[in-house]
Coordinates of C-alpha atoms and ligand atoms in Angstrom, one line a residue:
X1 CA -80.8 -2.5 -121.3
X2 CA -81.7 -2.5 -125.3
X3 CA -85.3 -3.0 -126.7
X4 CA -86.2 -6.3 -127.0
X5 CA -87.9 -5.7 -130.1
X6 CA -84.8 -4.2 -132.1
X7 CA -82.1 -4.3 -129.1
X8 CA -79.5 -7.0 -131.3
X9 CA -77.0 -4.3 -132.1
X10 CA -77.6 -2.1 -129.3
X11 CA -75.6 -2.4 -125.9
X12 CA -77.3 0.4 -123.6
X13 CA -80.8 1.3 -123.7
X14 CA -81.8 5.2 -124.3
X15 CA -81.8 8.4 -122.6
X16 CA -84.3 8.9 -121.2
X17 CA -85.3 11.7 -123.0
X18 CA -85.0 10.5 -126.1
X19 CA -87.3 8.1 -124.8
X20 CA -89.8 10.8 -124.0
X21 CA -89.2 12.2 -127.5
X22 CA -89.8 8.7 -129.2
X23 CA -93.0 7.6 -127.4
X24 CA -96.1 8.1 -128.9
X25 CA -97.9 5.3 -127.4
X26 CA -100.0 8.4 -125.3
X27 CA -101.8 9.0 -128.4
X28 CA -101.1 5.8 -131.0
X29 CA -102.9 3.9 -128.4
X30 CA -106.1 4.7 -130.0
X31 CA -105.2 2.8 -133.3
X32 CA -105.3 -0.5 -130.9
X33 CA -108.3 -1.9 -133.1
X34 CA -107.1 -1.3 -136.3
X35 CA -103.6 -2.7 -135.1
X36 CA -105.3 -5.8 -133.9
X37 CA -107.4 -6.3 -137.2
X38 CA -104.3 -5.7 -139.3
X39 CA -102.6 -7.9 -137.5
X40 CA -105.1 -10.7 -137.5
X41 CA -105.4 -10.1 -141.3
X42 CA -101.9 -10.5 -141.7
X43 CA -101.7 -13.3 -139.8
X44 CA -104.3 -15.3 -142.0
X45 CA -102.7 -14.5 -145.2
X46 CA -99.2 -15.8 -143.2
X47 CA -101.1 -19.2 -142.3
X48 CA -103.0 -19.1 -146.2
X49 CA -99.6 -18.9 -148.0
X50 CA -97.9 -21.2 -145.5
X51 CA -95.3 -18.7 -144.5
X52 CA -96.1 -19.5 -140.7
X53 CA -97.7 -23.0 -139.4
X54 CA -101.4 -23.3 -139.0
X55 CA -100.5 -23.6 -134.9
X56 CA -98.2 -20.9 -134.5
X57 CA -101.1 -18.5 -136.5
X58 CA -103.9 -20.2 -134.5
X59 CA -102.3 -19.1 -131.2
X60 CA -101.4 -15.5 -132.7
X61 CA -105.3 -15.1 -133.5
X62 CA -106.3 -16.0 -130.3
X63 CA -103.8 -14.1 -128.5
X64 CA -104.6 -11.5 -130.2
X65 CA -108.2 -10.9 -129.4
X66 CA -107.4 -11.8 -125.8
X67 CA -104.9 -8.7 -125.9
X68 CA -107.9 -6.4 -127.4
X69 CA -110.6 -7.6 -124.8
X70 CA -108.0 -6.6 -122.3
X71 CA -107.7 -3.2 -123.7
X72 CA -111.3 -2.9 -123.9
X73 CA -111.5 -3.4 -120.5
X74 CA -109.0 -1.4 -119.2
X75 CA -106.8 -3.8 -118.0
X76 CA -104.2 -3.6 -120.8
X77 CA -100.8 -1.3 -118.9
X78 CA -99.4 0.6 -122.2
X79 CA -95.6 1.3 -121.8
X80 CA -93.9 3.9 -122.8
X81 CA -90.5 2.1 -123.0
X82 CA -92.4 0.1 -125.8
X83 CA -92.5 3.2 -128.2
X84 CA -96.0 2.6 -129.6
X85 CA -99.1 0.8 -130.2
X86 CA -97.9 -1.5 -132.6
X87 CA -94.8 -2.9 -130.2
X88 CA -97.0 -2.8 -127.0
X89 CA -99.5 -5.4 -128.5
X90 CA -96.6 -7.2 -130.0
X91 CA -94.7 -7.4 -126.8
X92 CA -98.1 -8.9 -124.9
X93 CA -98.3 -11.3 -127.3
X94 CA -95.8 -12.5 -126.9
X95 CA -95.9 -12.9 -123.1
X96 CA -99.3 -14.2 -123.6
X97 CA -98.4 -16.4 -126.2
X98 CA -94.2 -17.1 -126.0
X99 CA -92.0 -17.9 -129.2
X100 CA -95.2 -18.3 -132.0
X101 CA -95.8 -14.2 -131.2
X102 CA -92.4 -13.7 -132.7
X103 CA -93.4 -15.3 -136.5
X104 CA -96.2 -12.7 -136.7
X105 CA -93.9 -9.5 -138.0
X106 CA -92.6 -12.0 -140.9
X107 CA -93.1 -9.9 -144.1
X108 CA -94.3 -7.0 -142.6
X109 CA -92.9 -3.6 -141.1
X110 CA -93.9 -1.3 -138.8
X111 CA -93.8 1.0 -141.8
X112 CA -96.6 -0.5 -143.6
X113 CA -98.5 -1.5 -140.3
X114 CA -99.0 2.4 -139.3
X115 CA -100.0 3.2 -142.4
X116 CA -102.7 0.5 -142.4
X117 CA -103.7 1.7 -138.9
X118 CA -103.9 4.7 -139.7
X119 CA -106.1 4.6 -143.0
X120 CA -108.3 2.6 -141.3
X121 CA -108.7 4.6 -138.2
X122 CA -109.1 8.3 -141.2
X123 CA -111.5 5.9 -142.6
X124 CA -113.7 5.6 -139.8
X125 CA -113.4 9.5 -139.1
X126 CA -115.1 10.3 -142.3
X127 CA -117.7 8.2 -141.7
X128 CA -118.7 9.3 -138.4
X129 CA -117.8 13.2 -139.6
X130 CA -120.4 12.4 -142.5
X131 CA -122.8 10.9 -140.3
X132 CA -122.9 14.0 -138.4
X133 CA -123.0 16.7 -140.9
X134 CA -125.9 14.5 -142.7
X135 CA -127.3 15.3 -138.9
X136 CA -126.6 18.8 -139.6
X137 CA -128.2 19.2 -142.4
X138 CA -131.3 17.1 -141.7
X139 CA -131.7 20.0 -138.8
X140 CA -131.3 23.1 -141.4
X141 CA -133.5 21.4 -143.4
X142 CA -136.5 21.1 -141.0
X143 CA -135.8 24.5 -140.1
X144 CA -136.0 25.8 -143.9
X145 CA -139.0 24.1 -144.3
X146 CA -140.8 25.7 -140.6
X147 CA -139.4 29.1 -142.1
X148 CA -140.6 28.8 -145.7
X149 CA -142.2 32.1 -145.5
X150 CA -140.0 33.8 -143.1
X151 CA -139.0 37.3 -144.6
X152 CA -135.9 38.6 -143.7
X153 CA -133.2 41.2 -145.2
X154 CA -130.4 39.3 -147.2
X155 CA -127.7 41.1 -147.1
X156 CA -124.2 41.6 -149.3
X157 CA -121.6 43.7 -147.5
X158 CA -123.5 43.0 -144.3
X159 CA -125.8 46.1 -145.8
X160 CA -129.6 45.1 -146.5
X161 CA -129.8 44.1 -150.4
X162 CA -132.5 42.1 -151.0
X163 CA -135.6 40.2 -149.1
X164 CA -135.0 36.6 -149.1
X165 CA -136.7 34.1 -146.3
X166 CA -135.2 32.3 -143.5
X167 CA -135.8 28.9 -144.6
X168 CA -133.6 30.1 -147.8
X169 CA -130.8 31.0 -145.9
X170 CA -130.5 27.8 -144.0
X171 CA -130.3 26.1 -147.3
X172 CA -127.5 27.6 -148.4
X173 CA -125.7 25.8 -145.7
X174 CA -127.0 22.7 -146.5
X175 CA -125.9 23.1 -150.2
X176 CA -122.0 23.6 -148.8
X177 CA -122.8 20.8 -146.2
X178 CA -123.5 18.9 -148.9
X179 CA -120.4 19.6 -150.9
X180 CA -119.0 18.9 -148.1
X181 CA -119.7 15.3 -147.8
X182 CA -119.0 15.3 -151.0
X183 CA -115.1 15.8 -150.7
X184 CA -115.3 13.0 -147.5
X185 CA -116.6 10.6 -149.9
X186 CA -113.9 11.4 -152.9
X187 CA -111.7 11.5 -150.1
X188 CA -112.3 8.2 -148.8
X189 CA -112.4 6.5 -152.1
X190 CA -109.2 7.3 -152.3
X191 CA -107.9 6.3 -148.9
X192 CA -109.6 3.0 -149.2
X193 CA -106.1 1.4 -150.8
X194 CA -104.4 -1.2 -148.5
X195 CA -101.0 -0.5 -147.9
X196 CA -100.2 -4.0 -146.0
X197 CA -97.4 -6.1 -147.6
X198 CA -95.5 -2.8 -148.8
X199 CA -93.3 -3.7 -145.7
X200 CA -90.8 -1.4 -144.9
X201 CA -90.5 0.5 -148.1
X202 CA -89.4 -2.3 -150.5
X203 CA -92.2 -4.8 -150.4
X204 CA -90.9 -8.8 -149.5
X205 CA -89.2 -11.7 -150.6
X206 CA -92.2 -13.8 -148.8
X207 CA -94.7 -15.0 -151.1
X208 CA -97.6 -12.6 -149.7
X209 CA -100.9 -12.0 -150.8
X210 CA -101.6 -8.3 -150.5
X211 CA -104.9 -8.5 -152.3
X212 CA -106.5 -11.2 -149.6
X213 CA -105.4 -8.7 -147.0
X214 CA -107.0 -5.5 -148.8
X215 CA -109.7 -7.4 -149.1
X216 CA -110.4 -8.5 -145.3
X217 CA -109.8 -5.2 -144.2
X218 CA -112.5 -4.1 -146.2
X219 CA -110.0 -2.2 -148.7
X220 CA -111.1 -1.9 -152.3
X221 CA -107.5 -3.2 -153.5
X222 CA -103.6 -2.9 -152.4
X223 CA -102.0 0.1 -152.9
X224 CA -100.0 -0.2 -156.2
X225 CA -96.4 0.9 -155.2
X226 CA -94.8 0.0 -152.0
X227 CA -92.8 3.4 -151.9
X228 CA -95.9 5.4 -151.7
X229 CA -97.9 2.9 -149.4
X230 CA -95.2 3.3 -146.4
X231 CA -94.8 7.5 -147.8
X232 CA -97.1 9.4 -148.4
X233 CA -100.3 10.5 -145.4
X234 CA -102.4 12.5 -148.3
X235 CA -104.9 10.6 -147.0
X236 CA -104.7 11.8 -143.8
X237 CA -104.3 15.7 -145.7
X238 CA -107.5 15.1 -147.2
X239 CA -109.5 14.2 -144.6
X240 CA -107.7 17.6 -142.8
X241 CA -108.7 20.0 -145.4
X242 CA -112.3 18.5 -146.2
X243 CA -112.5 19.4 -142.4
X244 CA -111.2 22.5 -142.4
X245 CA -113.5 23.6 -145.1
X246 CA -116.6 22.2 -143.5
X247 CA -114.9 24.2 -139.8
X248 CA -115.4 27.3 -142.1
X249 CA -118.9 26.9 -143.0
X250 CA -119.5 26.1 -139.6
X251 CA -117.5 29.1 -138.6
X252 CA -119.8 31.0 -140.8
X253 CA -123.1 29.8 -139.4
X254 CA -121.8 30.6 -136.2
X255 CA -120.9 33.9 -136.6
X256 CA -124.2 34.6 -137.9
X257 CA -125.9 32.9 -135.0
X258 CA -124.1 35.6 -132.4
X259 CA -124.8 38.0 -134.7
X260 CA -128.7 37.3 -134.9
X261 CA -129.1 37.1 -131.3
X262 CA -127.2 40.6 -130.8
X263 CA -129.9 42.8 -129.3
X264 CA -129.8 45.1 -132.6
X265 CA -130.9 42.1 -134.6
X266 CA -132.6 39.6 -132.1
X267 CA -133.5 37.6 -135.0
X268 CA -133.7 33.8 -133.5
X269 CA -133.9 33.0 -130.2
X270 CA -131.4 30.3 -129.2
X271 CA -132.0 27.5 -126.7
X272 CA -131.2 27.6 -122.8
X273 CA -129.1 24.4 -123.4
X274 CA -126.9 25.6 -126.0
X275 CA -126.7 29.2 -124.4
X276 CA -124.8 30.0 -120.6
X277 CA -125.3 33.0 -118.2
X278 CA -123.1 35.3 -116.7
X279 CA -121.4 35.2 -113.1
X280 CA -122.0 38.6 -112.7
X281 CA -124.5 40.2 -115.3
X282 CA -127.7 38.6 -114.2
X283 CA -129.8 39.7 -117.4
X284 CA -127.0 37.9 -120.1
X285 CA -128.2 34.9 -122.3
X286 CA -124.5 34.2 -124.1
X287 CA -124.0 32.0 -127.9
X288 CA -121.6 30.6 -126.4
X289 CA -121.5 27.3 -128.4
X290 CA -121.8 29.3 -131.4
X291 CA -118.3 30.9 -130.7
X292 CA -116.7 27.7 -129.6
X293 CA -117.2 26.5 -133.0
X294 CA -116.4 29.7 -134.4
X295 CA -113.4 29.4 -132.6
X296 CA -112.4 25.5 -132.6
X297 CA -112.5 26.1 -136.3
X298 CA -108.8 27.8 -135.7
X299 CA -108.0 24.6 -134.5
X300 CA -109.0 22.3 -137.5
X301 CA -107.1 25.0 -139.8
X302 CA -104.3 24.4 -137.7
X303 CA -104.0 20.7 -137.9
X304 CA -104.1 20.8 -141.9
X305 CA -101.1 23.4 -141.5
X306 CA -99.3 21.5 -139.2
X307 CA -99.3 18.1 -141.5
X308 CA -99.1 20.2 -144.6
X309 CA -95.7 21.3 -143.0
X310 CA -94.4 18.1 -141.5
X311 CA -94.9 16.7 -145.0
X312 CA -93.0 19.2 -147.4
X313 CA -90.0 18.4 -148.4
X314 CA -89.4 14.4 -146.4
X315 CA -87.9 12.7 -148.6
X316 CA -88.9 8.8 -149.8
X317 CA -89.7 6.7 -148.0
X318 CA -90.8 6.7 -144.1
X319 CA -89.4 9.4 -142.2
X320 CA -90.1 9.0 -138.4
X321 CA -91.0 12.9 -138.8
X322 CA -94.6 11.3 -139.9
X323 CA -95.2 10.0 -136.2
X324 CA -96.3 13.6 -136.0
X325 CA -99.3 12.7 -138.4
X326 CA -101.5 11.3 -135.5
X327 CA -101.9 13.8 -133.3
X328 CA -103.6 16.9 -135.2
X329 CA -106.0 14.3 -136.9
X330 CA -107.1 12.9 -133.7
X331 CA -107.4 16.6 -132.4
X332 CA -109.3 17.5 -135.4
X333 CA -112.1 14.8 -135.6
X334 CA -112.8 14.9 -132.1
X335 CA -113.2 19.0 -132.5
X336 CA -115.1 18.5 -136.0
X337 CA -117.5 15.2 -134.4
X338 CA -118.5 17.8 -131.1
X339 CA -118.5 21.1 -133.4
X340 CA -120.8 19.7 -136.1
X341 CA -123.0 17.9 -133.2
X342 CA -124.0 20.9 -131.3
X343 CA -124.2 23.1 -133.8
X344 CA -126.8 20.2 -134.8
X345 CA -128.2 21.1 -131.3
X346 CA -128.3 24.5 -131.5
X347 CA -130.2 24.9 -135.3
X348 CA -132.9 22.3 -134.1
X349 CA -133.7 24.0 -130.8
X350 CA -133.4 27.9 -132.3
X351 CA -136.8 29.9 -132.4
X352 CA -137.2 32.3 -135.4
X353 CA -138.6 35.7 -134.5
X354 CA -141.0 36.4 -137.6
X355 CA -141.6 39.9 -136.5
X356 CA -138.0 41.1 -136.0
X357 CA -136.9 39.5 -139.3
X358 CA -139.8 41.2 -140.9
X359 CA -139.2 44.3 -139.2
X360 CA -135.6 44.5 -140.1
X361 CA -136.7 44.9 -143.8
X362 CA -138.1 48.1 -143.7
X363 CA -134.7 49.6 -143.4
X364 CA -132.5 50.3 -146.4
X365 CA -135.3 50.5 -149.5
X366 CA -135.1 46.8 -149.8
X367 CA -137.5 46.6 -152.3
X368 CA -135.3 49.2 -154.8
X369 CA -134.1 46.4 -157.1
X370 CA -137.8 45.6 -157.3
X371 CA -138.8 49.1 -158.5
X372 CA -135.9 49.1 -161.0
X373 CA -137.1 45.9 -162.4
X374 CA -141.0 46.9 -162.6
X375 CA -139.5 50.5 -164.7
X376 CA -137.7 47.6 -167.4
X377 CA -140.8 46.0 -167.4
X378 CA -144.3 48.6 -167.3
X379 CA -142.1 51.5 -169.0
X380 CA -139.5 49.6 -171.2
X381 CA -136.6 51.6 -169.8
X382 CA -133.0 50.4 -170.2
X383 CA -131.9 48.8 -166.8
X384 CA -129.0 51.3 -166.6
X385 CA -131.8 54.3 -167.0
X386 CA -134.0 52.1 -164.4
X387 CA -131.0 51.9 -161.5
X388 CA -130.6 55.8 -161.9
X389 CA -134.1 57.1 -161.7
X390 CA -134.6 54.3 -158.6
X391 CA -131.1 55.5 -157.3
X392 CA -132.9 59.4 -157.5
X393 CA -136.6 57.9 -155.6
X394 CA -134.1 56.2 -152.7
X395 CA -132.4 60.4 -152.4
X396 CA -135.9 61.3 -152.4
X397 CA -137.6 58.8 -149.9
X398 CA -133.9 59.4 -147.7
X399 CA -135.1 62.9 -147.9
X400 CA -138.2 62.4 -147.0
X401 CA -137.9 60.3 -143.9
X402 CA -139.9 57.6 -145.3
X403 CA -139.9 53.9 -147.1
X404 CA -140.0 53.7 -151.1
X405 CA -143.7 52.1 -150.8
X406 CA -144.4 55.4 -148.2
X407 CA -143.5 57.8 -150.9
X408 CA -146.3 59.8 -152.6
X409 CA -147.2 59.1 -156.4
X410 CA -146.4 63.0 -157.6
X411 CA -142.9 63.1 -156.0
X412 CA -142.3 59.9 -157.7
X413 CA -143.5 61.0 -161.1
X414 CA -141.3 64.5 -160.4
X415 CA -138.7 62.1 -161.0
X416 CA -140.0 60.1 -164.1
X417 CA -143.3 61.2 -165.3
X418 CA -144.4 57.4 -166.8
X419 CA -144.6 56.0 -163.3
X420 CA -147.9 55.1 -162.0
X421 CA -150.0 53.8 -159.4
X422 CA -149.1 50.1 -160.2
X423 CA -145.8 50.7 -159.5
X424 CA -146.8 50.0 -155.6
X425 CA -147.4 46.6 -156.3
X426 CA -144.1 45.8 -156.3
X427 CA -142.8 47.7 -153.1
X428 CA -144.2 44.8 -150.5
X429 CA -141.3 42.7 -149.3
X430 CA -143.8 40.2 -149.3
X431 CA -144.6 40.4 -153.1
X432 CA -140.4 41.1 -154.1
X433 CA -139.9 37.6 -152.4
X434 CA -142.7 35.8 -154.3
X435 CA -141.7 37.2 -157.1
X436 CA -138.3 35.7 -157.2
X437 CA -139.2 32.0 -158.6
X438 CA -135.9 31.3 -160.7
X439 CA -134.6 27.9 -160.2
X440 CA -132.7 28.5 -156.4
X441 CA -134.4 31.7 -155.9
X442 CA -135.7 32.6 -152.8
X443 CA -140.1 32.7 -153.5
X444 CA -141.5 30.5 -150.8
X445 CA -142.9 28.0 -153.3
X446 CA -139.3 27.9 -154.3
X447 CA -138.0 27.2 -151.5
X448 CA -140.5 24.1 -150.4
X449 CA -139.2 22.6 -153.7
X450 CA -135.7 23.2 -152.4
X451 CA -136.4 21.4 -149.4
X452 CA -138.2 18.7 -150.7
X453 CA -135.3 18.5 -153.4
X454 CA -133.0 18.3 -150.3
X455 CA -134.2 15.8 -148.3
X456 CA -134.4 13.3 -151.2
X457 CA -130.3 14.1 -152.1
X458 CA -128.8 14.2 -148.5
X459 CA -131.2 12.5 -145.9
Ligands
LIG1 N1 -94.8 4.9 -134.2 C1 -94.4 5.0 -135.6 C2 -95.2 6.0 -136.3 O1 -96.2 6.4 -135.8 C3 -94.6 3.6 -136.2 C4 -93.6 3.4 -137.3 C5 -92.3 3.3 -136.9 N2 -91.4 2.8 -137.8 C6 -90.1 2.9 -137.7 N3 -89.4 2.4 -138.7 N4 -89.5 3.4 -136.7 O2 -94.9 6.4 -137.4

């Protein structure tokens, strides 16, 4: 038998694969709020502009609440034969409701309805992603500020460069994090256009009023071109690749985590409830959540690529190639909302390990740059002249067996004659990372105004 919603011209109903194909009810069935409120939004500006009767709207409002208390409560049965969200509330309306259910798709299409849904439902997403990364960051934060002081080798090439302290590096993050939120909220000012009242591509002969509708769904105007308002899911693009780029700094902080509680490094210490044993290797502690989200990040990429694809190349105006918009996003906020939360989880409970980190920088004449610097400075030399005679002391203390600050005054003035004793000021880690006060840099008193600067911008 044909659909009742569009059956008129057809005799015989579909195969029933192509009814399998066709569905997406399984997973459009979580825009059933933002279906009901555009509905009901809808409806009101039908009833305000006297394009239905003030009883027929009445009853569509009222049916329509019923039909989202009922899905609320689980007692709403979602059919498949119904195709999707927007038909299955419209089809228990109007068995709820009888012939006034029928008025409610006046000057609207299911074109412009999904695209309503679905910006509102991407709207909500960035809110709840920013939410949590604001969570995120409010834990790096109190972290940066415990480890103010916490020497540690930074690193380029993964080879040690330079002291820095702990509570630095966790800043970093909270700089991208904050970038981060910074693309949600461009991204969401942009979404925030209604696209109700574009109808199916064309816009209506009805006498609508697409700003009263904007306005009650709490967008900041209609969207100005009725093409692109049934069209285009940038929106939904946006919201994919602000993800993906905050997956990747996740991804990052991840990697680092397994890394820093590798044996070699044993760094930080991470919590038993972000950590799981092994079934057969009694002694094993494993970052386990760490390289989940190192991992789920493949799958955020993944859902940008997918929509990035589906997209190139439709043509104007709705294509039904977009129904394959939903399900990526909905895979990637739920992996994005649960990767951002425990990597929340993990970062508040980890325990620094002052003594390894410190430990770590007596490898690799960390301190060279520092001895290059103080050569400028005490002897005037060139900084070219500076990095070679420093580059010669490294040969010499690799020779040697021993640290920069370990080797004795005569073999360093074999090298360059002008050195003296002063120059072991400089060799303490302790005093290179105080001494590193430019703006950002990485001298505890620095980084106390970082955090301080931090908390006031993002919390
Ligand atoms: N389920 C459809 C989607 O997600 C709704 C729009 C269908 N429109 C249409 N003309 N068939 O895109």
């Amino acid at each position: 038998s044909a659909n009742s919603m569009w059956g008129g011209r057809f005799s015989e109903g579909p195969a029933e694969v192509m009814e399998r194909i066709n569905a997406s009810i399984g997973f459009d069935k979580k825009l059933y709020a933002q279906d009901i409120a555009g509905s009901k939004a809808h409806c009101r500006m039908l009833m305000k502009q006297k394009i239905i009767s003030k009883q027929d709207g009445e009853q569509i409002l009222k049916g329509l609440d019923t039909i989202l208390r009922e899905i609320e409560a689980g007692d709403f049965v979602f059919d498949a034969k119904l195709e999707d969200i927007h038909m299955n509330v419209e089809a228990r309306l109007s068995t709820l409701i009888g012939a006034a259910a029928g008025r409610l798709h006046t000057a609207r299409s299911r074109n412009d309805q999904v695209a309503t849904d679905f910006r509102l439902w991407v709207r909500g997403a960035l809110d709840d992603l920013d939410l949590a990364v604001q969570g995120l960051q409010a834990a790096l934060i109190d972290q940066a500020a415990a480890n103010a002081e916490t020497i540690m080798p930074g690193y380029t090439h993964l080879q040690v460069a330079q002291p820095v302290t702990l509570g630095h590096h966790f800043l970093a993050y909270v700089e991208m994090l904050g970038r981060d939120r910074g693309r949600l909220s461009d991204a969401r000012a942009r979404l925030n256009e209604s696209p109700l009242g574009a109808a199916a591509l064309a816009g209506t002969a009805f006498p609508i009023d697409r700003e009263m509708t904007a306005r009650e769904l709490g967008f900041d105007r209609a969207m100005a071109n009725s093409l692109d308002a049934v069209s285009d899911r940038d929106f939904a693009l946006e919201f994919l690749a602000a993800g993906s780029i905050i997956a990747i700094h996740l991804s990052r902080l991840a990697e680092e985590l397994v890394l820093w509680t590798n044996q070699g490094f044993a760094f930080v210490e991470l919590s038993d409830s972000f950590t799981t044993g092994s079934s057969i290797m009694p002694q094993k502690k494993n970052p386990d959540a760490a390289e989940l989200i190192r991992g789920k990040s493949g799958r955020v990429i993944g859902a940008l690529n997918s929509l990035l694809v589906t997209m190139k190349g439709l043509p104007l105006a709705y294509g039904k190639d977009m129904q394959e918009d939903k399900e990526p996003v909905f895979d990637a906020a739920d992996t994005l909302l649960v990767s951002v939360t425990a990597m929340q989880g993990m970062i508040a409970d980890l325990k620094a390990r002052p003594d390894k980190l410190l430990a770590a920088t007596t490898a690799g004449f960390i301190t060279a740059t520092d001895l290059a610097d103080w050569l400028v400075r005490e002897l005037g030399l060139p900084f070219r002249q500076a990095h070679h005679v420093t580059g010669s002391l490294v040969a010499e203390a690799e020779r040697a067996g021993c640290d920069l600050a370990e080797l004795p005054l005569s073999k360093m003035q074999a090298v360059e004659p002008a050195i003296h004793g002063g120059v072991f000021s400089v060799l303490s880690v302790e005093k290179a990372v105080a001494s590193r006060r430019s703006y950002g840099g990485t001298a505890p008193d620095q980084v106390r105004a970082q955090v301080a600067r931090a908390r006031e911008r993002f919390l």
